[in-house]
């Protein structure tokens, strides 16, 4: 990368919500074509020299069909159960989608306490910086 390109390189944080990751009218069914399209766009940004961080939701929605639910539950234990089974499905789809571009995904599960604690915040930031430095991982 030459100096001019380095000056225009940006760190881009992208948020992909449940609404764009799932099929319309099909509770919890991840839209593989949509995720692959988004992965292609992120790969293009990275190919242009940008650093991309992906913030995603969708784990709860991805867990709905596994637990036989047609809509998002309201009880905390069921929401957490959906997320527990949906998160691996979501990450697997991301991994497959980015692999086609020679990229990998890295997962950090952060809570408010990770941001509120200075030490935990620094640890999370250092981890993200390390992943970004590889130029082949999308955190």
mmCIF file of N, CA and C in Angstrom:
data_model
loop_
_atom_site.group_PDB
_atom_site.id
_atom_site.type_symbol
_atom_site.label_atom_id
_atom_site.label_comp_id
_atom_site.label_asym_id
_atom_site.label_seq_id
_atom_site.Cartn_x
_atom_site.Cartn_y
_atom_site.Cartn_z
ATOM 1 N N UNK A 1 0.847 -1.167 0.000
ATOM 2 C CA UNK A 1 0.000 0.000 0.000
ATOM 3 C C UNK A 1 0.894 1.232 0.000
ATOM 4 N N UNK A 2 0.635 2.160 -0.905
ATOM 5 C CA UNK A 2 1.451 3.366 -0.939
ATOM 6 C C UNK A 2 0.938 4.378 0.083
ATOM 7 N N UNK A 3 1.668 5.448 0.248
ATOM 8 C CA UNK A 3 1.360 6.454 1.272
ATOM 9 C C UNK A 3 -0.037 7.057 1.084
ATOM 10 N N UNK A 4 -0.401 7.370 -0.158
ATOM 11 C CA UNK A 4 -1.715 7.963 -0.430
ATOM 12 C C UNK A 4 -2.830 6.994 -0.050
ATOM 13 N N UNK A 5 -2.641 5.712 -0.362
ATOM 14 C CA UNK A 5 -3.654 4.723 0.002
ATOM 15 C C UNK A 5 -3.762 4.584 1.517
ATOM 16 N N UNK A 6 -2.624 4.593 2.193
ATOM 17 C CA UNK A 6 -2.619 4.463 3.647
ATOM 18 C C UNK A 6 -3.353 5.630 4.304
ATOM 19 N N UNK A 7 -3.233 6.812 3.727
ATOM 20 C CA UNK A 7 -3.897 7.986 4.286
ATOM 21 C C UNK A 7 -5.415 7.902 4.147
ATOM 22 N N UNK A 8 -5.895 7.180 3.158
ATOM 23 C CA UNK A 8 -7.330 7.065 2.933
ATOM 24 C C UNK A 8 -7.936 5.807 3.548
ATOM 25 N N UNK A 9 -7.099 5.012 4.192
ATOM 26 C CA UNK A 9 -7.599 3.800 4.829
ATOM 27 C C UNK A 9 -8.440 4.187 6.041
ATOM 28 N N UNK A 10 -9.542 3.526 6.201
ATOM 29 C CA UNK A 10 -10.459 3.811 7.291
ATOM 30 C C UNK A 10 -10.746 2.548 8.096
ATOM 31 N N UNK A 11 -11.108 2.763 9.335
ATOM 32 C CA UNK A 11 -11.656 1.681 10.152
ATOM 33 C C UNK A 11 -13.163 1.846 10.086
ATOM 34 N N UNK A 12 -13.824 0.826 9.594
ATOM 35 C CA UNK A 12 -15.266 0.887 9.383
ATOM 36 C C UNK A 12 -15.940 -0.142 10.285
ATOM 37 N N UNK A 13 -16.895 0.326 11.062
ATOM 38 C CA UNK A 13 -17.687 -0.557 11.917
ATOM 39 C C UNK A 13 -19.047 -0.713 11.253
ATOM 40 N N UNK A 14 -19.393 -1.954 10.936
ATOM 41 C CA UNK A 14 -20.650 -2.257 10.260
ATOM 42 C C UNK A 14 -21.569 -2.986 11.219
ATOM 43 N N UNK A 15 -22.845 -2.606 11.237
ATOM 44 C CA UNK A 15 -23.834 -3.270 12.087
ATOM 45 C C UNK A 15 -24.823 -3.989 11.194
ATOM 46 N N UNK A 16 -24.865 -5.307 11.314
ATOM 47 C CA UNK A 16 -25.831 -6.123 10.577
ATOM 48 C C UNK A 16 -26.862 -6.635 11.575
ATOM 49 N N UNK A 17 -28.078 -6.179 11.418
ATOM 50 C CA UNK A 17 -29.154 -6.556 12.327
ATOM 51 C C UNK A 17 -29.922 -7.769 11.837
ATOM 52 N N UNK A 18 -30.736 -8.276 12.727
ATOM 53 C CA UNK A 18 -31.555 -9.446 12.433
ATOM 54 C C UNK A 18 -32.406 -9.233 11.190
ATOM 55 N N UNK A 19 -32.941 -8.019 11.036
ATOM 56 C CA UNK A 19 -33.828 -7.719 9.913
ATOM 57 C C UNK A 19 -33.203 -7.925 8.550
ATOM 58 N N UNK A 20 -31.884 -7.713 8.432
ATOM 59 C CA UNK A 20 -31.248 -7.917 7.128
ATOM 60 C C UNK A 20 -30.568 -9.277 7.011
ATOM 61 N N UNK A 21 -30.461 -9.996 8.123
ATOM 62 C CA UNK A 21 -29.794 -11.298 8.096
ATOM 63 C C UNK A 21 -30.758 -12.465 7.931
ATOM 64 N N UNK A 22 -32.030 -12.211 8.149
ATOM 65 C CA UNK A 22 -33.015 -13.292 8.084
ATOM 66 C C UNK A 22 -33.967 -13.082 6.917
ATOM 67 N N UNK A 23 -34.568 -14.165 6.492
ATOM 68 C CA UNK A 23 -35.524 -14.118 5.380
ATOM 69 C C UNK A 23 -36.818 -13.467 5.834
ATOM 70 N N UNK A 24 -37.333 -12.620 4.994
ATOM 71 C CA UNK A 24 -38.598 -11.951 5.306
ATOM 72 C C UNK A 24 -39.721 -12.985 5.430
ATOM 73 N N UNK A 25 -40.490 -12.868 6.484
ATOM 74 C CA UNK A 25 -41.633 -13.754 6.676
ATOM 75 C C UNK A 25 -41.292 -15.152 7.146
ATOM 76 N N UNK A 26 -40.026 -15.415 7.408
ATOM 77 C CA UNK A 26 -39.612 -16.750 7.860
ATOM 78 C C UNK A 26 -38.816 -16.588 9.151
ATOM 79 N N UNK A 27 -39.500 -16.627 10.275
ATOM 80 C CA UNK A 27 -38.881 -16.361 11.568
ATOM 81 C C UNK A 27 -37.617 -17.184 11.774
ATOM 82 N N UNK A 28 -36.523 -16.481 11.945
ATOM 83 C CA UNK A 28 -35.278 -17.118 12.315
ATOM 84 C C UNK A 28 -34.488 -17.787 11.217
ATOM 85 N N UNK A 29 -35.005 -17.824 10.005
ATOM 86 C CA UNK A 29 -34.246 -18.477 8.945
ATOM 87 C C UNK A 29 -33.223 -17.504 8.383
ATOM 88 N N UNK A 30 -31.965 -17.807 8.624
ATOM 89 C CA UNK A 30 -30.900 -16.947 8.125
ATOM 90 C C UNK A 30 -30.918 -16.943 6.604
ATOM 91 N N UNK A 31 -30.694 -15.786 6.015
ATOM 92 C CA UNK A 31 -30.684 -15.622 4.568
ATOM 93 C C UNK A 31 -29.236 -15.751 4.078
ATOM 94 N N UNK A 32 -28.876 -16.960 3.699
ATOM 95 C CA UNK A 32 -27.504 -17.240 3.279
ATOM 96 C C UNK A 32 -27.050 -16.383 2.119
ATOM 97 N N UNK A 33 -27.912 -16.154 1.144
ATOM 98 C CA UNK A 33 -27.540 -15.324 -0.012
ATOM 99 C C UNK A 33 -27.245 -13.898 0.428
ATOM 100 N N UNK A 34 -28.028 -13.394 1.334
ATOM 101 C CA UNK A 34 -27.817 -12.037 1.838
ATOM 102 C C UNK A 34 -26.498 -11.947 2.609
ATOM 103 N N UNK A 35 -26.226 -12.925 3.461
ATOM 104 C CA UNK A 35 -24.976 -12.914 4.235
ATOM 105 C C UNK A 35 -23.782 -13.018 3.296
ATOM 106 N N UNK A 36 -23.883 -13.852 2.269
ATOM 107 C CA UNK A 36 -22.774 -13.957 1.294
ATOM 108 C C UNK A 36 -22.569 -12.634 0.561
ATOM 109 N N UNK A 37 -23.661 -11.942 0.214
ATOM 110 C CA UNK A 37 -23.554 -10.645 -0.448
ATOM 111 C C UNK A 37 -22.879 -9.621 0.463
ATOM 112 N N UNK A 38 -23.267 -9.612 1.725
ATOM 113 C CA UNK A 38 -22.660 -8.696 2.684
ATOM 114 C C UNK A 38 -21.177 -9.019 2.879
ATOM 115 N N UNK A 39 -20.852 -10.305 2.931
ATOM 116 C CA UNK A 39 -19.444 -10.715 3.067
ATOM 117 C C UNK A 39 -18.633 -10.246 1.866
ATOM 118 N N UNK A 40 -19.213 -10.318 0.690
ATOM 119 C CA UNK A 40 -18.523 -9.844 -0.516
ATOM 120 C C UNK A 40 -18.239 -8.351 -0.413
ATOM 121 N N UNK A 41 -19.207 -7.590 0.054
ATOM 122 C CA UNK A 41 -19.020 -6.144 0.177
ATOM 123 C C UNK A 41 -17.959 -5.807 1.226
ATOM 124 N N UNK A 42 -17.953 -6.529 2.340
ATOM 125 C CA UNK A 42 -16.935 -6.314 3.364
ATOM 126 C C UNK A 42 -15.564 -6.687 2.811
ATOM 127 N N UNK A 43 -15.488 -7.795 2.089
ATOM 128 C CA UNK A 43 -14.215 -8.225 1.493
ATOM 129 C C UNK A 43 -13.694 -7.170 0.519
ATOM 130 N N UNK A 44 -14.589 -6.549 -0.224
ATOM 131 C CA UNK A 44 -14.174 -5.488 -1.147
ATOM 132 C C UNK A 44 -13.617 -4.287 -0.386
ATOM 133 N N UNK A 45 -14.245 -3.931 0.708
ATOM 134 C CA UNK A 45 -13.727 -2.837 1.536
ATOM 135 C C UNK A 45 -12.343 -3.172 2.073
ATOM 136 N N UNK A 46 -12.194 -4.408 2.547
ATOM 137 C CA UNK A 46 -10.894 -4.820 3.074
ATOM 138 C C UNK A 46 -9.851 -4.871 1.963
ATOM 139 N N UNK A 47 -10.267 -5.320 0.783
ATOM 140 C CA UNK A 47 -9.359 -5.346 -0.358
ATOM 141 C C UNK A 47 -8.885 -3.959 -0.748
ATOM 142 N N UNK A 48 -9.697 -2.952 -0.447
ATOM 143 C CA UNK A 48 -9.327 -1.561 -0.724
ATOM 144 C C UNK A 48 -8.468 -0.981 0.391
ATOM 145 N N UNK A 49 -8.147 -1.820 1.386
ATOM 146 C CA UNK A 49 -7.252 -1.386 2.448
ATOM 147 C C UNK A 49 -7.919 -0.954 3.734
ATOM 148 N N UNK A 50 -9.228 -1.011 3.809
ATOM 149 C CA UNK A 50 -9.926 -0.600 5.021
ATOM 150 C C UNK A 50 -9.931 -1.719 6.058
ATOM 151 N N UNK A 51 -10.029 -1.339 7.311
ATOM 152 C CA UNK A 51 -10.196 -2.294 8.398
ATOM 153 C C UNK A 51 -11.680 -2.351 8.717
ATOM 154 N N UNK A 52 -12.239 -3.534 8.773
ATOM 155 C CA UNK A 52 -13.676 -3.686 9.019
ATOM 156 C C UNK A 52 -13.918 -4.472 10.295
ATOM 157 N N UNK A 53 -14.830 -3.943 11.094
ATOM 158 C CA UNK A 53 -15.296 -4.614 12.304
ATOM 159 C C UNK A 53 -16.790 -4.818 12.121
ATOM 160 N N UNK A 54 -17.229 -6.020 12.345
ATOM 161 C CA UNK A 54 -18.637 -6.361 12.164
ATOM 162 C C UNK A 54 -19.310 -6.510 13.525
ATOM 163 N N UNK A 55 -20.349 -5.721 13.745
ATOM 164 C CA UNK A 55 -21.190 -5.845 14.935
ATOM 165 C C UNK A 55 -22.474 -6.484 14.439
ATOM 166 N N UNK A 56 -22.834 -7.593 15.021
ATOM 167 C CA UNK A 56 -23.967 -8.327 14.482
ATOM 168 C C UNK A 56 -24.956 -8.736 15.559
ATOM 169 N N UNK A 57 -26.188 -8.758 15.163
ATOM 170 C CA UNK A 57 -27.218 -9.403 15.968
ATOM 171 C C UNK A 57 -27.704 -10.572 15.120
ATOM 172 N N UNK A 58 -28.716 -11.216 15.544
ATOM 173 C CA UNK A 58 -29.248 -12.323 14.753
ATOM 174 C C UNK A 58 -29.186 -13.668 15.435
ATOM 175 N N UNK A 59 -28.430 -13.781 16.534
ATOM 176 C CA UNK A 59 -28.299 -15.081 17.194
ATOM 177 C C UNK A 59 -29.631 -15.567 17.747
ATOM 178 N N UNK A 60 -30.385 -14.676 18.359
ATOM 179 C CA UNK A 60 -31.678 -15.079 18.914
ATOM 180 C C UNK A 60 -32.593 -15.532 17.780
ATOM 181 N N UNK A 61 -32.648 -14.730 16.723
ATOM 182 C CA UNK A 61 -33.485 -15.091 15.581
ATOM 183 C C UNK A 61 -33.068 -16.400 14.944
ATOM 184 N N UNK A 62 -31.755 -16.633 14.861
ATOM 185 C CA UNK A 62 -31.266 -17.869 14.251
ATOM 186 C C UNK A 62 -31.600 -19.091 15.098
ATOM 187 N N UNK A 63 -31.819 -18.878 16.387
ATOM 188 C CA UNK A 63 -32.151 -19.996 17.270
ATOM 189 C C UNK A 63 -33.631 -20.338 17.321
ATOM 190 N N UNK A 64 -34.482 -19.448 16.811
ATOM 191 C CA UNK A 64 -35.929 -19.701 16.866
ATOM 192 C C UNK A 64 -36.339 -21.030 16.243
ATOM 193 N N UNK A 65 -35.932 -21.308 14.986
ATOM 194 C CA UNK A 65 -36.393 -22.568 14.384
ATOM 195 C C UNK A 65 -35.822 -23.802 15.078
ATOM 196 N N UNK A 66 -34.637 -23.683 15.642
ATOM 197 C CA UNK A 66 -34.041 -24.826 16.335
ATOM 198 C C UNK A 66 -34.904 -25.229 17.527
ATOM 199 N N UNK A 67 -35.456 -24.228 18.197
ATOM 200 C CA UNK A 67 -36.284 -24.497 19.376
ATOM 201 C C UNK A 67 -37.770 -24.555 19.044
ATOM 202 N N UNK A 68 -38.082 -24.548 17.753
ATOM 203 C CA UNK A 68 -39.464 -24.694 17.315
ATOM 204 C C UNK A 68 -40.346 -23.490 17.598
ATOM 205 N N UNK A 69 -39.755 -22.302 17.619
ATOM 206 C CA UNK A 69 -40.520 -21.088 17.909
ATOM 207 C C UNK A 69 -40.786 -20.301 16.635
ATOM 208 N N UNK A 70 -41.956 -19.697 16.571
ATOM 209 C CA UNK A 70 -42.332 -18.905 15.401
ATOM 210 C C UNK A 70 -42.076 -17.422 15.569
ATOM 211 N N UNK A 71 -41.814 -17.010 16.813
ATOM 212 C CA UNK A 71 -41.523 -15.599 17.064
ATOM 213 C C UNK A 71 -40.612 -15.479 18.273
ATOM 214 N N UNK A 72 -40.010 -14.302 18.414
ATOM 215 C CA UNK A 72 -39.074 -14.054 19.511
ATOM 216 C C UNK A 72 -39.789 -14.183 20.856
ATOM 217 N N UNK A 73 -39.220 -14.959 21.771
ATOM 218 C CA UNK A 73 -39.841 -15.094 23.093
ATOM 219 C C UNK A 73 -39.647 -13.817 23.918
ATOM 220 N N UNK A 74 -40.376 -13.713 24.994
ATOM 221 C CA UNK A 74 -40.238 -12.560 25.891
ATOM 222 C C UNK A 74 -39.519 -12.927 27.185
ATOM 223 N N UNK A 75 -39.484 -14.206 27.524
ATOM 224 C CA UNK A 75 -38.831 -14.642 28.758
ATOM 225 C C UNK A 75 -37.316 -14.683 28.550
ATOM 226 N N UNK A 76 -36.578 -14.135 29.526
ATOM 227 C CA UNK A 76 -35.128 -14.045 29.414
ATOM 228 C C UNK A 76 -34.474 -15.400 29.193
ATOM 229 N N UNK A 77 -34.916 -16.432 29.912
ATOM 230 C CA UNK A 77 -34.282 -17.744 29.757
ATOM 231 C C UNK A 77 -34.469 -18.292 28.346
ATOM 232 N N UNK A 78 -35.625 -18.061 27.722
ATOM 233 C CA UNK A 78 -35.844 -18.530 26.353
ATOM 234 C C UNK A 78 -35.062 -17.695 25.343
ATOM 235 N N UNK A 79 -34.938 -16.398 25.604
ATOM 236 C CA UNK A 79 -34.124 -15.542 24.727
ATOM 237 C C UNK A 79 -32.681 -16.039 24.760
ATOM 238 N N UNK A 80 -32.184 -16.320 25.948
ATOM 239 C CA UNK A 80 -30.808 -16.805 26.076
ATOM 240 C C UNK A 80 -30.640 -18.187 25.459
ATOM 241 N N UNK A 81 -31.658 -19.027 25.578
ATOM 242 C CA UNK A 81 -31.594 -20.353 24.957
ATOM 243 C C UNK A 81 -31.537 -20.217 23.439
ATOM 244 N N UNK A 82 -32.349 -19.333 22.888
ATOM 245 C CA UNK A 82 -32.315 -19.101 21.432
ATOM 246 C C UNK A 82 -30.938 -18.595 21.000
ATOM 247 N N UNK A 83 -30.393 -17.656 21.745
ATOM 248 C CA UNK A 83 -29.066 -17.125 21.412
ATOM 249 C C UNK A 83 -28.001 -18.215 21.510
ATOM 250 N N UNK A 84 -28.130 -19.077 22.507
ATOM 251 C CA UNK A 84 -27.135 -20.136 22.708
ATOM 252 C C UNK A 84 -27.069 -21.092 21.528
ATOM 253 N N UNK A 85 -28.219 -21.419 20.945
ATOM 254 C CA UNK A 85 -28.208 -22.334 19.799
ATOM 255 C C UNK A 85 -28.090 -21.578 18.472
ATOM 256 N N UNK A 86 -28.463 -20.311 18.466
ATOM 257 C CA UNK A 86 -28.392 -19.535 17.232
ATOM 258 C C UNK A 86 -27.008 -18.981 16.932
ATOM 259 N N UNK A 87 -26.240 -18.668 17.964
ATOM 260 C CA UNK A 87 -24.917 -18.064 17.752
ATOM 261 C C UNK A 87 -23.983 -18.960 16.935
ATOM 262 N N UNK A 88 -23.871 -20.250 17.229
ATOM 263 C CA UNK A 88 -22.999 -21.094 16.394
ATOM 264 C C UNK A 88 -23.475 -21.167 14.943
ATOM 265 N N UNK A 89 -24.785 -21.168 14.720
ATOM 266 C CA UNK A 89 -25.316 -21.201 13.349
ATOM 267 C C UNK A 89 -24.941 -19.924 12.608
ATOM 268 N N UNK A 90 -25.070 -18.789 13.287
ATOM 269 C CA UNK A 90 -24.738 -17.507 12.681
ATOM 270 C C UNK A 90 -23.246 -17.418 12.361
ATOM 271 N N UNK A 91 -22.411 -17.802 13.309
ATOM 272 C CA UNK A 91 -20.960 -17.730 13.091
ATOM 273 C C UNK A 91 -20.513 -18.692 11.997
ATOM 274 N N UNK A 92 -21.135 -19.855 11.918
ATOM 275 C CA UNK A 92 -20.800 -20.813 10.870
ATOM 276 C C UNK A 92 -21.120 -20.237 9.490
ATOM 277 N N UNK A 93 -22.257 -19.576 9.377
ATOM 278 C CA UNK A 93 -22.622 -18.951 8.105
ATOM 279 C C UNK A 93 -21.653 -17.833 7.756
ATOM 280 N N UNK A 94 -21.282 -17.028 8.740
ATOM 281 C CA UNK A 94 -20.285 -15.981 8.488
ATOM 282 C C UNK A 94 -18.954 -16.591 8.042
ATOM 283 N N UNK A 95 -18.513 -17.624 8.742
ATOM 284 C CA UNK A 95 -17.218 -18.250 8.396
ATOM 285 C C UNK A 95 -17.234 -18.769 6.965
ATOM 286 N N UNK A 96 -18.283 -19.468 6.587
ATOM 287 C CA UNK A 96 -18.374 -19.982 5.212
ATOM 288 C C UNK A 96 -18.434 -18.842 4.197
ATOM 289 N N UNK A 97 -19.176 -17.805 4.522
ATOM 290 C CA UNK A 97 -19.348 -16.696 3.585
ATOM 291 C C UNK A 97 -18.055 -15.917 3.380
ATOM 292 N N UNK A 98 -17.298 -15.698 4.430
ATOM 293 C CA UNK A 98 -16.046 -14.955 4.305
ATOM 294 C C UNK A 98 -14.919 -15.826 3.760
ATOM 295 N N UNK A 99 -14.985 -17.129 3.976
ATOM 296 C CA UNK A 99 -13.941 -18.033 3.496
ATOM 297 C C UNK A 99 -13.786 -17.953 1.983
ATOM 298 N N UNK A 100 -14.873 -17.726 1.277
ATOM 299 C CA UNK A 100 -14.816 -17.602 -0.175
ATOM 300 C C UNK A 100 -13.984 -16.420 -0.643
ATOM 301 N N UNK A 101 -13.645 -15.539 0.288
ATOM 302 C CA UNK A 101 -12.832 -14.369 -0.031
ATOM 303 C C UNK A 101 -11.467 -14.448 0.649
ATOM 304 N N UNK A 102 -11.142 -15.625 1.162
ATOM 305 C CA UNK A 102 -9.856 -15.798 1.841
ATOM 306 C C UNK A 102 -9.803 -15.133 3.203
ATOM 307 N N UNK A 103 -10.973 -14.890 3.801
ATOM 308 C CA UNK A 103 -11.033 -14.231 5.100
ATOM 309 C C UNK A 103 -11.625 -15.168 6.148
ATOM 310 N N UNK A 104 -11.308 -14.882 7.385
ATOM 311 C CA UNK A 104 -11.832 -15.617 8.535
ATOM 312 C C UNK A 104 -12.618 -14.657 9.407
ATOM 313 N N UNK A 105 -13.371 -15.202 10.340
ATOM 314 C CA UNK A 105 -14.086 -14.363 11.292
ATOM 315 C C UNK A 105 -13.592 -14.667 12.691
ATOM 316 N N UNK A 106 -13.596 -13.641 13.521
ATOM 317 C CA UNK A 106 -13.235 -13.786 14.931
ATOM 318 C C UNK A 106 -14.384 -13.266 15.764
ATOM 319 N N UNK A 107 -14.692 -13.960 16.835
ATOM 320 C CA UNK A 107 -15.847 -13.606 17.647
ATOM 321 C C UNK A 107 -15.421 -13.084 19.007
ATOM 322 N N UNK A 108 -15.937 -11.929 19.365
ATOM 323 C CA UNK A 108 -15.790 -11.381 20.710
ATOM 324 C C UNK A 108 -17.191 -11.120 21.221
ATOM 325 N N UNK A 109 -17.535 -11.687 22.342
ATOM 326 C CA UNK A 109 -18.835 -11.431 22.954
ATOM 327 C C UNK A 109 -18.605 -10.433 24.082
ATOM 328 N N UNK A 110 -19.094 -9.223 23.888
ATOM 329 C CA UNK A 110 -18.853 -8.152 24.844
ATOM 330 C C UNK A 110 -20.146 -7.733 25.519
ATOM 331 N N UNK A 111 -20.025 -7.355 26.771
ATOM 332 C CA UNK A 111 -21.161 -6.840 27.526
ATOM 333 C C UNK A 111 -20.817 -5.430 27.994
ATOM 334 N N UNK A 112 -21.776 -4.787 28.572
ATOM 335 C CA UNK A 112 -21.554 -3.452 29.129
ATOM 336 C C UNK A 112 -20.380 -3.456 30.097
ATOM 337 N N UNK A 113 -20.255 -4.496 30.908
ATOM 338 C CA UNK A 113 -19.165 -4.560 31.896
ATOM 339 C C UNK A 113 -17.795 -4.583 31.220
ATOM 340 N N UNK A 114 -17.719 -5.127 30.002
ATOM 341 C CA UNK A 114 -16.449 -5.130 29.270
ATOM 342 C C UNK A 114 -16.061 -3.725 28.827
ATOM 343 N N UNK A 115 -17.037 -2.889 28.619
ATOM 344 C CA UNK A 115 -16.776 -1.515 28.188
ATOM 345 C C UNK A 115 -16.600 -0.601 29.398
ATOM 346 N N UNK A 116 -17.314 -0.903 30.468
ATOM 347 C CA UNK A 116 -17.293 -0.065 31.666
ATOM 348 C C UNK A 116 -15.994 -0.212 32.462
ATOM 349 N N UNK A 117 -15.403 -1.382 32.450
ATOM 350 C CA UNK A 117 -14.156 -1.627 33.176
ATOM 351 C C UNK A 117 -12.977 -1.234 32.288
ATOM 352 N N UNK A 118 -12.121 -0.358 32.787
ATOM 353 C CA UNK A 118 -10.973 0.113 31.998
ATOM 354 C C UNK A 118 -10.070 -1.058 31.591
ATOM 355 N N UNK A 119 -9.799 -1.962 32.495
ATOM 356 C CA UNK A 119 -8.933 -3.106 32.197
ATOM 357 C C UNK A 119 -9.571 -4.010 31.155
ATOM 358 N N UNK A 120 -10.835 -4.331 31.331
ATOM 359 C CA UNK A 120 -11.518 -5.204 30.375
ATOM 360 C C UNK A 120 -11.655 -4.521 29.022
ATOM 361 N N UNK A 121 -11.885 -3.206 29.029
ATOM 362 C CA UNK A 121 -11.962 -2.450 27.786
ATOM 363 C C UNK A 121 -10.635 -2.527 27.034
ATOM 364 N N UNK A 122 -9.532 -2.320 27.746
ATOM 365 C CA UNK A 122 -8.199 -2.389 27.102
ATOM 366 C C UNK A 122 -7.932 -3.784 26.549
ATOM 367 N N UNK A 123 -8.336 -4.808 27.287
ATOM 368 C CA UNK A 123 -8.142 -6.177 26.803
ATOM 369 C C UNK A 123 -8.934 -6.413 25.514
ATOM 370 N N UNK A 124 -10.180 -5.978 25.485
ATOM 371 C CA UNK A 124 -11.002 -6.138 24.285
ATOM 372 C C UNK A 124 -10.409 -5.353 23.124
ATOM 373 N N UNK A 125 -10.005 -4.117 23.375
ATOM 374 C CA UNK A 125 -9.417 -3.277 22.324
ATOM 375 C C UNK A 125 -8.139 -3.905 21.769
ATOM 376 N N UNK A 126 -7.295 -4.415 22.652
ATOM 377 C CA UNK A 126 -6.049 -5.050 22.220
ATOM 378 C C UNK A 126 -6.334 -6.285 21.374
ATOM 379 N N UNK A 127 -7.331 -7.056 21.769
ATOM 380 C CA UNK A 127 -7.705 -8.238 20.987
ATOM 381 C C UNK A 127 -8.182 -7.842 19.596
ATOM 382 N N UNK A 128 -9.035 -6.836 19.524
ATOM 383 C CA UNK A 128 -9.530 -6.370 18.225
ATOM 384 C C UNK A 128 -8.389 -5.856 17.366
ATOM 385 N N UNK A 129 -7.495 -5.082 17.955
ATOM 386 C CA UNK A 129 -6.338 -4.558 17.211
ATOM 387 C C UNK A 129 -5.487 -5.711 16.667
ATOM 388 N N UNK A 130 -5.288 -6.739 17.475
ATOM 389 C CA UNK A 130 -4.499 -7.896 17.045
ATOM 390 C C UNK A 130 -5.170 -8.594 15.876
ATOM 391 N N UNK A 131 -6.479 -8.789 15.959
ATOM 392 C CA UNK A 131 -7.199 -9.431 14.858
ATOM 393 C C UNK A 131 -7.122 -8.593 13.585
ATOM 394 N N UNK A 132 -7.305 -7.291 13.714
ATOM 395 C CA UNK A 132 -7.246 -6.421 12.543
ATOM 396 C C UNK A 132 -5.858 -6.421 11.911
ATOM 397 N N UNK A 133 -4.828 -6.554 12.728
ATOM 398 C CA UNK A 133 -3.460 -6.523 12.207
ATOM 399 C C UNK A 133 -3.150 -7.717 11.296
ATOM 400 N N UNK A 134 -3.926 -8.792 11.400
ATOM 401 C CA UNK A 134 -3.670 -9.950 10.556
ATOM 402 C C UNK A 134 -4.080 -9.693 9.110
ATOM 403 N N UNK A 135 -5.020 -8.745 8.895
ATOM 404 C CA UNK A 135 -5.543 -8.391 7.581
ATOM 405 C C UNK A 135 -6.317 -9.534 6.925
ATOM 406 N N UNK A 136 -6.550 -10.613 7.676
ATOM 407 C CA UNK A 136 -7.324 -11.728 7.111
ATOM 408 C C UNK A 136 -8.450 -12.159 8.032
ATOM 409 N N UNK A 137 -8.708 -11.394 9.091
ATOM 410 C CA UNK A 137 -9.771 -11.732 10.028
ATOM 411 C C UNK A 137 -10.718 -10.547 10.155
ATOM 412 N N UNK A 138 -12.012 -10.846 10.127
ATOM 413 C CA UNK A 138 -13.027 -9.835 10.372
ATOM 414 C C UNK A 138 -13.544 -10.063 11.790
ATOM 415 N N UNK A 139 -13.193 -9.179 12.707
ATOM 416 C CA UNK A 139 -13.728 -9.340 14.072
ATOM 417 C C UNK A 139 -15.191 -8.925 14.137
#
